[in-house]
C-alpha positions as CSV (number, residue, x, y, z in Angstrom):
1,M,57.2,-25.9,-27.3
2,E,60.7,-26.5,-28.2
3,E,61.4,-27.9,-31.6
4,I,62.6,-31.5,-31.7
5,F,65.8,-32.0,-33.6
6,I,67.0,-35.4,-34.7
7,L,70.3,-36.0,-36.4
8,I,70.9,-39.1,-38.4
9,A,74.3,-40.3,-39.7
10,E,73.6,-42.8,-42.6
11,D,75.7,-43.3,-45.7
12,D,73.2,-45.3,-47.7
13,A,70.8,-43.1,-49.7
14,D,68.1,-45.7,-49.8
15,D,68.2,-46.0,-45.9
16,R,68.1,-42.2,-45.6
17,F,65.0,-42.1,-47.9
18,L,63.3,-44.8,-45.9
19,L,64.1,-43.3,-42.5
20,N,62.7,-40.0,-43.7
21,A,59.6,-41.7,-44.9
22,A,59.1,-43.6,-41.7
23,F,59.4,-40.5,-39.6
24,E,56.8,-38.8,-41.9
25,E,54.6,-41.8,-41.6
26,N,54.7,-41.3,-37.8
27,G,53.6,-37.7,-38.2
28,F,57.0,-36.2,-37.3
29,K,56.9,-32.6,-38.3
30,D,60.0,-31.2,-36.5
31,R,63.7,-31.1,-37.6
32,L,65.2,-34.1,-39.1
33,E,68.8,-33.7,-40.4
34,F,71.0,-36.2,-42.2
35,V,74.8,-36.5,-42.7
36,E,76.4,-39.1,-44.8
37,N,79.5,-40.0,-42.8
38,G,81.2,-39.6,-39.5
39,V,83.4,-36.7,-40.6
40,E,80.2,-34.8,-41.6
41,L,78.5,-35.7,-38.3
42,L,81.4,-34.3,-36.2
43,E,81.6,-31.2,-38.3
44,Y,78.0,-30.5,-38.0
45,L,78.1,-30.8,-34.2
46,H,81.1,-28.6,-33.9
47,N,79.5,-26.0,-36.1
48,L,76.4,-26.1,-33.9
49,A,78.6,-25.6,-30.8
50,Q,80.4,-22.7,-32.3
51,S,77.2,-21.0,-33.4
52,E,76.8,-17.5,-32.1
53,H,73.2,-18.2,-31.4
54,S,72.2,-20.4,-28.5
55,P,73.2,-23.8,-30.1
56,R,70.3,-26.2,-30.2
57,M,71.9,-29.7,-29.8
58,P,70.0,-32.8,-31.3
59,S,67.5,-34.5,-29.1
60,F,69.3,-37.6,-30.1
61,I,71.6,-39.0,-32.7
62,L,70.8,-42.1,-34.9
63,L,74.2,-43.4,-35.8
64,D,75.1,-46.1,-38.4
65,L,78.3,-48.1,-37.7
66,N,79.6,-48.8,-41.0
67,M,80.2,-45.5,-42.8
68,P,83.1,-44.2,-45.0
69,K,85.7,-41.7,-43.8
70,K,85.1,-42.2,-40.1
71,D,83.1,-45.2,-38.9
72,G,80.3,-45.0,-36.3
73,R,82.5,-46.5,-33.5
74,E,85.1,-43.6,-33.9
75,V,82.4,-41.0,-34.0
76,L,80.7,-42.5,-30.9
77,R,84.0,-42.4,-29.0
78,E,84.6,-38.8,-29.9
79,I,81.1,-37.7,-29.0
80,K,81.1,-39.4,-25.6
81,Q,84.6,-37.9,-24.8
82,S,83.4,-34.4,-25.6
83,Q,82.3,-32.0,-22.9
84,H,79.9,-30.4,-25.4
85,F,78.3,-33.5,-26.8
86,K,78.5,-36.3,-24.4
87,K,75.0,-35.7,-23.0
88,I,73.4,-36.2,-26.4
89,P,71.8,-39.7,-26.6
90,V,73.4,-41.7,-29.3
91,I,71.4,-44.6,-30.7
92,I,73.3,-47.1,-32.8
93,F,71.2,-48.1,-35.9
94,S,73.0,-50.8,-37.8
95,T,72.5,-53.9,-39.8
96,T,75.2,-55.6,-37.6
97,N,73.6,-58.0,-35.2
98,N,76.7,-59.2,-33.4
99,E,76.7,-59.6,-29.7
100,Q,80.4,-58.6,-29.5
101,E,79.7,-55.4,-31.5
102,M,76.8,-54.5,-29.4
103,R,78.9,-54.9,-26.2
104,R,81.7,-52.8,-27.8
105,C,79.2,-49.9,-28.6
106,Y,77.8,-49.9,-25.1
107,E,81.3,-49.8,-23.7
108,L,82.1,-46.8,-26.0
109,G,78.9,-45.0,-24.5
110,A,76.1,-45.9,-26.8
111,N,72.7,-45.3,-25.1
112,S,70.9,-47.8,-27.2
113,Y,71.6,-50.4,-30.0
114,I,68.9,-51.1,-32.6
115,T,69.3,-53.6,-35.5
116,K,67.9,-52.1,-38.7
117,P,64.4,-53.7,-39.4
118,N,64.1,-55.9,-42.5
119,S,60.9,-54.2,-43.8
120,F,59.5,-50.7,-44.1
121,E,56.6,-51.7,-42.0
122,N,58.8,-52.8,-39.2
123,L,60.9,-49.5,-39.7
124,I,57.7,-47.5,-39.1
125,K,57.1,-49.4,-35.8
126,T,60.7,-49.0,-34.8
127,V,60.7,-45.3,-35.5
128,S,57.4,-44.9,-33.4
129,V,59.0,-46.7,-30.4
130,L,62.1,-44.6,-30.8
131,R,60.2,-41.3,-30.7
132,G,58.0,-42.5,-27.9
133,Y,60.9,-43.4,-25.7
134,W,63.6,-40.9,-26.5
135,L,61.2,-37.8,-27.0
136,N,58.4,-38.5,-24.5
137,T,59.6,-41.0,-21.8
138,S,63.2,-40.4,-21.3
139,K,64.5,-37.2,-19.7
140,I,68.0,-35.7,-20.5
141,P,69.7,-33.2,-18.3
142,S,70.6,-29.9,-20.0
């Protein structure tokens, strides 16, 4: 079975720790990679694409909106305009719960928009639903 690979762009160290713990609580044993800003995310993807070995793109990207250097909106736009990356599902994962912001992200090509839960217990539930839908239910063309 092919290894599952989830790429998470999150600038907050506490949120990275909690996300990692929530995936562990859900029994996730595959590949979970973190980057801290939009520039790192795009560099990471470009390095994968230029790899001499068959590049394994992420199963999905969990993307925070408000990050330093290059924010999530700019990154989302670039991913969805790229021939190499546009098929990768991008799930916005943000504290922003603004209808206009959500609409803008969907217009830029977001596949889903999730407001960060307010407790670790709810984060565990959110990660469970995320995994179930994006890794078991949804099918992405290669």
